[in-house]
């Protein structure tokens, strides 16, 4: 794996089965993929993120305030930082999870650092492959 495009191609292949599939929104570092979250995947009875149910449902089948993202940051020293989880769309702030009810997906936040590209790609293949 030698180029940014190789890393993009690997991640695109690994996440192609996600529903909805995240779309690449930044092709330069930090690389970033974003996707919507289905309304039915949020537990409004618990309302862990204190979302306004009426406002969230006004956007169709997806939550309006919260999305999912994958982000890869390349540091100046050649190391990488990887993020995968949910974020508040307006502020782009990462959230630790979406729900705490085990009957709903949590989308727990993953944040890890890697010394080099090989460590990152090995992790990605293990995580998604």
PDB file of N, CA and C in Angstrom, residues 52-128:
ATOM      1  N   UNK A  52     -34.432  16.073  20.042  1.00  0.00           N
ATOM      2  CA  UNK A  52     -35.834  16.465  19.905  1.00  0.00           C
ATOM      3  C   UNK A  52     -36.482  15.516  18.898  1.00  0.00           C
ATOM      4  N   UNK A  53     -37.361  14.640  19.386  1.00  0.00           N
ATOM      5  CA  UNK A  53     -37.935  13.594  18.542  1.00  0.00           C
ATOM      6  C   UNK A  53     -38.668  14.171  17.333  1.00  0.00           C
ATOM      7  N   UNK A  54     -39.457  15.214  17.520  1.00  0.00           N
ATOM      8  CA  UNK A  54     -40.192  15.811  16.405  1.00  0.00           C
ATOM      9  C   UNK A  54     -39.265  16.339  15.333  1.00  0.00           C
ATOM     10  N   UNK A  55     -38.234  17.042  15.754  1.00  0.00           N
ATOM     11  CA  UNK A  55     -37.267  17.586  14.799  1.00  0.00           C
ATOM     12  C   UNK A  55     -36.523  16.475  14.081  1.00  0.00           C
ATOM     13  N   UNK A  56     -36.090  15.470  14.820  1.00  0.00           N
ATOM     14  CA  UNK A  56     -35.340  14.360  14.207  1.00  0.00           C
ATOM     15  C   UNK A  56     -36.191  13.615  13.185  1.00  0.00           C
ATOM     16  N   UNK A  57     -37.452  13.397  13.480  1.00  0.00           N
ATOM     17  CA  UNK A  57     -38.340  12.660  12.570  1.00  0.00           C
ATOM     18  C   UNK A  57     -38.754  13.500  11.352  1.00  0.00           C
ATOM     19  N   UNK A  58     -38.591  14.813  11.418  1.00  0.00           N
ATOM     20  CA  UNK A  58     -38.984  15.675  10.299  1.00  0.00           C
ATOM     21  C   UNK A  58     -38.053  15.521   9.102  1.00  0.00           C
ATOM     22  N   UNK A  59     -36.937  14.867   9.281  1.00  0.00           N
ATOM     23  CA  UNK A  59     -35.959  14.719   8.206  1.00  0.00           C
ATOM     24  C   UNK A  59     -36.112  13.466   7.384  1.00  0.00           C
ATOM     25  N   UNK A  60     -37.208  12.753   7.524  1.00  0.00           N
ATOM     26  CA  UNK A  60     -37.373  11.513   6.764  1.00  0.00           C
ATOM     27  C   UNK A  60     -36.945  10.312   7.580  1.00  0.00           C
ATOM     28  N   UNK A  61     -36.246   9.380   6.951  1.00  0.00           N
ATOM     29  CA  UNK A  61     -35.910   8.121   7.631  1.00  0.00           C
ATOM     30  C   UNK A  61     -34.593   8.170   8.405  1.00  0.00           C
ATOM     31  N   UNK A  62     -33.888   9.325   8.347  1.00  0.00           N
ATOM     32  CA  UNK A  62     -32.613   9.441   9.031  1.00  0.00           C
ATOM     33  C   UNK A  62     -32.668  10.511  10.115  1.00  0.00           C
ATOM     34  N   UNK A  63     -31.862  10.315  11.170  1.00  0.00           N
ATOM     35  CA  UNK A  63     -31.705  11.341  12.195  1.00  0.00           C
ATOM     36  C   UNK A  63     -31.107  12.597  11.559  1.00  0.00           C
ATOM     37  N   UNK A  64     -31.556  13.761  11.988  1.00  0.00           N
ATOM     38  CA  UNK A  64     -31.045  15.014  11.438  1.00  0.00           C
ATOM     39  C   UNK A  64     -29.800  15.521  12.151  1.00  0.00           C
ATOM     40  N   UNK A  65     -29.669  15.228  13.427  1.00  0.00           N
ATOM     41  CA  UNK A  65     -28.607  15.831  14.239  1.00  0.00           C
ATOM     42  C   UNK A  65     -27.360  14.977  14.396  1.00  0.00           C
ATOM     43  N   UNK A  66     -27.481  13.680  14.105  1.00  0.00           N
ATOM     44  CA  UNK A  66     -26.389  12.751  14.393  1.00  0.00           C
ATOM     45  C   UNK A  66     -26.107  11.906  13.159  1.00  0.00           C
ATOM     46  N   UNK A  67     -24.819  11.711  12.869  1.00  0.00           N
ATOM     47  CA  UNK A  67     -24.400  10.851  11.772  1.00  0.00           C
ATOM     48  C   UNK A  67     -23.256   9.967  12.222  1.00  0.00           C
ATOM     49  N   UNK A  68     -22.785   9.120  11.324  1.00  0.00           N
ATOM     50  CA  UNK A  68     -21.607   8.301  11.614  1.00  0.00           C
ATOM     51  C   UNK A  68     -20.466   8.779  10.730  1.00  0.00           C
ATOM     52  N   UNK A  69     -19.265   8.564  11.203  1.00  0.00           N
ATOM     53  CA  UNK A  69     -18.094   8.964  10.419  1.00  0.00           C
ATOM     54  C   UNK A  69     -16.927   8.034  10.705  1.00  0.00           C
ATOM     55  N   UNK A  70     -16.082   7.935   9.713  1.00  0.00           N
ATOM     56  CA  UNK A  70     -14.780   7.282   9.828  1.00  0.00           C
ATOM     57  C   UNK A  70     -13.778   8.341   9.401  1.00  0.00           C
ATOM     58  N   UNK A  71     -12.743   8.524  10.203  1.00  0.00           N
ATOM     59  CA  UNK A  71     -11.742   9.540   9.872  1.00  0.00           C
ATOM     60  C   UNK A  71     -10.347   8.978  10.115  1.00  0.00           C
ATOM     61  N   UNK A  72      -9.451   9.231   9.173  1.00  0.00           N
ATOM     62  CA  UNK A  72      -8.061   8.811   9.293  1.00  0.00           C
ATOM     63  C   UNK A  72      -7.201  10.059   9.184  1.00  0.00           C
ATOM     64  N   UNK A  73      -6.420  10.298  10.225  1.00  0.00           N
ATOM     65  CA  UNK A  73      -5.524  11.451  10.284  1.00  0.00           C
ATOM     66  C   UNK A  73      -4.093  10.935  10.147  1.00  0.00           C
ATOM     67  N   UNK A  74      -3.325  11.577   9.274  1.00  0.00           N
ATOM     68  CA  UNK A  74      -1.901  11.241   9.165  1.00  0.00           C
ATOM     69  C   UNK A  74      -1.109  12.362   9.832  1.00  0.00           C
ATOM     70  N   UNK A  75      -0.298  11.980  10.815  1.00  0.00           N
ATOM     71  CA  UNK A  75       0.520  12.946  11.546  1.00  0.00           C
ATOM     72  C   UNK A  75       1.821  13.208  10.794  1.00  0.00           C
ATOM     73  N   UNK A  76       2.488  14.295  11.132  1.00  0.00           N
ATOM     74  CA  UNK A  76       3.742  14.676  10.463  1.00  0.00           C
ATOM     75  C   UNK A  76       4.835  13.623  10.618  1.00  0.00           C
ATOM     76  N   UNK A  77       4.804  12.861  11.726  1.00  0.00           N
ATOM     77  CA  UNK A  77       5.832  11.845  11.961  1.00  0.00           C
ATOM     78  C   UNK A  77       5.549  10.527  11.256  1.00  0.00           C
ATOM     79  N   UNK A  78       4.467  10.479  10.435  1.00  0.00           N
ATOM     80  CA  UNK A  78       4.135   9.259   9.702  1.00  0.00           C
ATOM     81  C   UNK A  78       3.206   8.321  10.453  1.00  0.00           C
ATOM     82  N   UNK A  79       2.812   8.698  11.657  1.00  0.00           N
ATOM     83  CA  UNK A  79       1.860   7.882  12.407  1.00  0.00           C
ATOM     84  C   UNK A  79       0.437   8.256  11.970  1.00  0.00           C
ATOM     85  N   UNK A  80      -0.522   7.463  12.413  1.00  0.00           N
ATOM     86  CA  UNK A  80      -1.915   7.662  12.025  1.00  0.00           C
ATOM     87  C   UNK A  80      -2.817   7.620  13.254  1.00  0.00           C
ATOM     88  N   UNK A  81      -3.905   8.366  13.169  1.00  0.00           N
ATOM     89  CA  UNK A  81      -4.947   8.286  14.184  1.00  0.00           C
ATOM     90  C   UNK A  81      -6.242   7.925  13.465  1.00  0.00           C
ATOM     91  N   UNK A  82      -6.979   6.979  14.039  1.00  0.00           N
ATOM     92  CA  UNK A  82      -8.193   6.456  13.432  1.00  0.00           C
ATOM     93  C   UNK A  82      -9.382   6.726  14.348  1.00  0.00           C
ATOM     94  N   UNK A  83     -10.471   7.224  13.750  1.00  0.00           N
ATOM     95  CA  UNK A  83     -11.716   7.471  14.468  1.00  0.00           C
ATOM     96  C   UNK A  83     -12.842   6.762  13.736  1.00  0.00           C
ATOM     97  N   UNK A  84     -13.764   6.186  14.476  1.00  0.00           N
ATOM     98  CA  UNK A  84     -14.966   5.588  13.894  1.00  0.00           C
ATOM     99  C   UNK A  84     -16.055   5.675  14.945  1.00  0.00           C
ATOM    100  N   UNK A  85     -17.146   6.339  14.600  1.00  0.00           N
ATOM    101  CA  UNK A  85     -18.238   6.456  15.550  1.00  0.00           C
ATOM    102  C   UNK A  85     -19.264   7.465  15.103  1.00  0.00           C
ATOM    103  N   UNK A  86     -19.996   7.965  16.072  1.00  0.00           N
ATOM    104  CA  UNK A  86     -21.046   8.929  15.762  1.00  0.00           C
ATOM    105  C   UNK A  86     -20.586  10.338  16.120  1.00  0.00           C
ATOM    106  N   UNK A  87     -21.191  11.302  15.440  1.00  0.00           N
ATOM    107  CA  UNK A  87     -20.835  12.686  15.691  1.00  0.00           C
ATOM    108  C   UNK A  87     -22.081  13.555  15.562  1.00  0.00           C
ATOM    109  N   UNK A  88     -22.050  14.677  16.241  1.00  0.00           N
ATOM    110  CA  UNK A  88     -23.114  15.662  16.122  1.00  0.00           C
ATOM    111  C   UNK A  88     -22.852  16.440  14.836  1.00  0.00           C
ATOM    112  N   UNK A  89     -23.810  16.451  13.933  1.00  0.00           N
ATOM    113  CA  UNK A  89     -23.617  17.007  12.598  1.00  0.00           C
ATOM    114  C   UNK A  89     -23.255  18.493  12.640  1.00  0.00           C
ATOM    115  N   UNK A  90     -23.931  19.284  13.453  1.00  0.00           N
ATOM    116  CA  UNK A  90     -23.655  20.729  13.466  1.00  0.00           C
ATOM    117  C   UNK A  90     -22.279  21.060  14.031  1.00  0.00           C
ATOM    118  N   UNK A  91     -21.875  20.377  15.088  1.00  0.00           N
ATOM    119  CA  UNK A  91     -20.618  20.726  15.747  1.00  0.00           C
ATOM    120  C   UNK A  91     -19.451  19.825  15.333  1.00  0.00           C
ATOM    121  N   UNK A  92     -19.736  18.714  14.686  1.00  0.00           N
ATOM    122  CA  UNK A  92     -18.737  17.693  14.328  1.00  0.00           C
ATOM    123  C   UNK A  92     -18.052  17.108  15.561  1.00  0.00           C
ATOM    124  N   UNK A  93     -18.660  17.259  16.736  1.00  0.00           N
ATOM    125  CA  UNK A  93     -18.109  16.682  17.962  1.00  0.00           C
ATOM    126  C   UNK A  93     -18.427  15.191  18.013  1.00  0.00           C
ATOM    127  N   UNK A  94     -17.423  14.387  18.354  1.00  0.00           N
ATOM    128  CA  UNK A  94     -17.617  12.943  18.481  1.00  0.00           C
ATOM    129  C   UNK A  94     -18.447  12.651  19.727  1.00  0.00           C
ATOM    130  N   UNK A  95     -19.277  11.612  19.664  1.00  0.00           N
ATOM    131  CA  UNK A  95     -20.060  11.126  20.806  1.00  0.00           C
ATOM    132  C   UNK A  95     -19.538   9.747  21.184  1.00  0.00           C
ATOM    133  N   UNK A  96     -19.614   9.417  22.451  1.00  0.00           N
ATOM    134  CA  UNK A  96     -19.083   8.125  22.888  1.00  0.00           C
ATOM    135  C   UNK A  96     -19.975   6.962  22.491  1.00  0.00           C
ATOM    136  N   UNK A  97     -21.279   7.200  22.375  1.00  0.00           N
ATOM    137  CA  UNK A  97     -22.192   6.153  21.928  1.00  0.00           C
ATOM    138  C   UNK A  97     -23.534   6.774  21.589  1.00  0.00           C
ATOM    139  N   UNK A  98     -24.373   5.992  20.916  1.00  0.00           N
ATOM    140  CA  UNK A  98     -25.682   6.470  20.484  1.00  0.00           C
ATOM    141  C   UNK A  98     -26.773   6.076  21.471  1.00  0.00           C
ATOM    142  N   UNK A  99     -26.715   4.857  21.957  1.00  0.00           N
ATOM    143  CA  UNK A  99     -27.718   4.302  22.875  1.00  0.00           C
ATOM    144  C   UNK A  99     -27.015   3.513  23.967  1.00  0.00           C
ATOM    145  N   UNK A 100     -27.695   3.348  25.100  1.00  0.00           N
ATOM    146  CA  UNK A 100     -27.172   2.421  26.108  1.00  0.00           C
ATOM    147  C   UNK A 100     -28.070   1.203  26.243  1.00  0.00           C
ATOM    148  N   UNK A 101     -29.258   1.224  25.656  1.00  0.00           N
ATOM    149  CA  UNK A 101     -30.177   0.085  25.654  1.00  0.00           C
ATOM    150  C   UNK A 101     -29.590  -1.007  24.750  1.00  0.00           C
ATOM    151  N   UNK A 102     -29.368  -2.227  25.279  1.00  0.00           N
ATOM    152  CA  UNK A 102     -28.747  -3.291  24.477  1.00  0.00           C
ATOM    153  C   UNK A 102     -29.579  -3.723  23.265  1.00  0.00           C
ATOM    154  N   UNK A 103     -30.853  -3.324  23.199  1.00  0.00           N
ATOM    155  CA  UNK A 103     -31.681  -3.683  22.050  1.00  0.00           C
ATOM    156  C   UNK A 103     -31.502  -2.720  20.877  1.00  0.00           C
ATOM    157  N   UNK A 104     -30.661  -1.704  21.053  1.00  0.00           N
ATOM    158  CA  UNK A 104     -30.378  -0.730  20.003  1.00  0.00           C
ATOM    159  C   UNK A 104     -28.869  -0.691  19.760  1.00  0.00           C
ATOM    160  N   UNK A 105     -28.449  -0.320  18.543  1.00  0.00           N
ATOM    161  CA  UNK A 105     -27.002  -0.253  18.288  1.00  0.00           C
ATOM    162  C   UNK A 105     -26.364   0.876  19.097  1.00  0.00           C
ATOM    163  N   UNK A 106     -25.138   0.666  19.550  1.00  0.00           N
ATOM    164  CA  UNK A 106     -24.474   1.682  20.364  1.00  0.00           C
ATOM    165  C   UNK A 106     -23.567   2.584  19.536  1.00  0.00           C
ATOM    166  N   UNK A 107     -23.026   2.067  18.439  1.00  0.00           N
ATOM    167  CA  UNK A 107     -22.055   2.816  17.634  1.00  0.00           C
ATOM    168  C   UNK A 107     -20.949   3.389  18.518  1.00  0.00           C
ATOM    169  N   UNK A 108     -20.425   2.587  19.411  1.00  0.00           N
ATOM    170  CA  UNK A 108     -19.388   3.047  20.335  1.00  0.00           C
ATOM    171  C   UNK A 108     -18.213   3.656  19.573  1.00  0.00           C
ATOM    172  N   UNK A 109     -17.639   4.701  20.129  1.00  0.00           N
ATOM    173  CA  UNK A 109     -16.545   5.416  19.489  1.00  0.00           C
ATOM    174  C   UNK A 109     -15.254   4.603  19.562  1.00  0.00           C
ATOM    175  N   UNK A 110     -14.601   4.462  18.416  1.00  0.00           N
ATOM    176  CA  UNK A 110     -13.282   3.838  18.341  1.00  0.00           C
ATOM    177  C   UNK A 110     -12.289   4.936  18.019  1.00  0.00           C
ATOM    178  N   UNK A 111     -11.251   5.049  18.819  1.00  0.00           N
ATOM    179  CA  UNK A 111     -10.179   6.011  18.555  1.00  0.00           C
ATOM    180  C   UNK A 111      -8.872   5.338  18.912  1.00  0.00           C
ATOM    181  N   UNK A 112      -8.029   5.115  17.896  1.00  0.00           N
ATOM    182  CA  UNK A 112      -6.750   4.459  18.137  1.00  0.00           C
ATOM    183  C   UNK A 112      -5.668   5.137  17.322  1.00  0.00           C
ATOM    184  N   UNK A 113      -4.441   5.022  17.825  1.00  0.00           N
ATOM    185  CA  UNK A 113      -3.277   5.567  17.133  1.00  0.00           C
ATOM    186  C   UNK A 113      -2.386   4.413  16.675  1.00  0.00           C
ATOM    187  N   UNK A 114      -1.727   4.629  15.525  1.00  0.00           N
ATOM    188  CA  UNK A 114      -0.876   3.603  14.931  1.00  0.00           C
ATOM    189  C   UNK A 114       0.452   4.225  14.529  1.00  0.00           C
ATOM    190  N   UNK A 115       1.528   3.474  14.729  1.00  0.00           N
ATOM    191  CA  UNK A 115       2.863   3.975  14.429  1.00  0.00           C
ATOM    192  C   UNK A 115       3.091   4.162  12.934  1.00  0.00           C
ATOM    193  N   UNK A 116       2.424   3.324  12.128  1.00  0.00           N
ATOM    194  CA  UNK A 116       2.670   3.391  10.692  1.00  0.00           C
ATOM    195  C   UNK A 116       1.455   2.869   9.921  1.00  0.00           C
ATOM    196  N   UNK A 117       1.537   2.955   8.613  1.00  0.00           N
ATOM    197  CA  UNK A 117       0.430   2.551   7.750  1.00  0.00           C
ATOM    198  C   UNK A 117       0.144   1.055   7.847  1.00  0.00           C
ATOM    199  N   UNK A 118       1.161   0.238   7.987  1.00  0.00           N
ATOM    200  CA  UNK A 118       0.940  -1.212   8.093  1.00  0.00           C
ATOM    201  C   UNK A 118       0.115  -1.552   9.324  1.00  0.00           C
ATOM    202  N   UNK A 119       0.445  -0.950  10.466  1.00  0.00           N
ATOM    203  CA  UNK A 119      -0.345  -1.203  11.683  1.00  0.00           C
ATOM    204  C   UNK A 119      -1.799  -0.789  11.470  1.00  0.00           C
ATOM    205  N   UNK A 120      -2.008   0.362  10.848  1.00  0.00           N
ATOM    206  CA  UNK A 120      -3.366   0.832  10.581  1.00  0.00           C
ATOM    207  C   UNK A 120      -4.109  -0.124   9.669  1.00  0.00           C
ATOM    208  N   UNK A 121      -3.503  -0.523   8.566  1.00  0.00           N
ATOM    209  CA  UNK A 121      -4.208  -1.397   7.621  1.00  0.00           C
ATOM    210  C   UNK A 121      -4.469  -2.772   8.222  1.00  0.00           C
ATOM    211  N   UNK A 122      -3.534  -3.292   8.994  1.00  0.00           N
ATOM    212  CA  UNK A 122      -3.758  -4.583   9.676  1.00  0.00           C
ATOM    213  C   UNK A 122      -4.972  -4.470  10.609  1.00  0.00           C
ATOM    214  N   UNK A 123      -5.046  -3.371  11.354  1.00  0.00           N
ATOM    215  CA  UNK A 123      -6.177  -3.138  12.258  1.00  0.00           C
ATOM    216  C   UNK A 123      -7.489  -3.070  11.476  1.00  0.00           C
ATOM    217  N   UNK A 124      -7.507  -2.315  10.387  1.00  0.00           N
ATOM    218  CA  UNK A 124      -8.728  -2.158   9.588  1.00  0.00           C
ATOM    219  C   UNK A 124      -9.216  -3.492   9.041  1.00  0.00           C
ATOM    220  N   UNK A 125      -8.305  -4.296   8.532  1.00  0.00           N
ATOM    221  CA  UNK A 125      -8.673  -5.601   7.977  1.00  0.00           C
ATOM    222  C   UNK A 125      -9.222  -6.502   9.079  1.00  0.00           C
ATOM    223  N   UNK A 126      -8.604  -6.458  10.267  1.00  0.00           N
ATOM    224  CA  UNK A 126      -9.103  -7.265  11.384  1.00  0.00           C
ATOM    225  C   UNK A 126     -10.469  -6.767  11.855  1.00  0.00           C
ATOM    226  N   UNK A 127     -10.630  -5.457  11.934  1.00  0.00           N
ATOM    227  CA  UNK A 127     -11.879  -4.882  12.433  1.00  0.00           C
ATOM    228  C   UNK A 127     -13.038  -5.114  11.473  1.00  0.00           C
ATOM    229  N   UNK A 128     -12.835  -4.869  10.200  1.00  0.00           N
ATOM    230  CA  UNK A 128     -13.937  -4.909   9.226  1.00  0.00           C
ATOM    231  C   UNK A 128     -13.909  -6.111   8.312  1.00  0.00           C
TER     232      UNK A 128
END
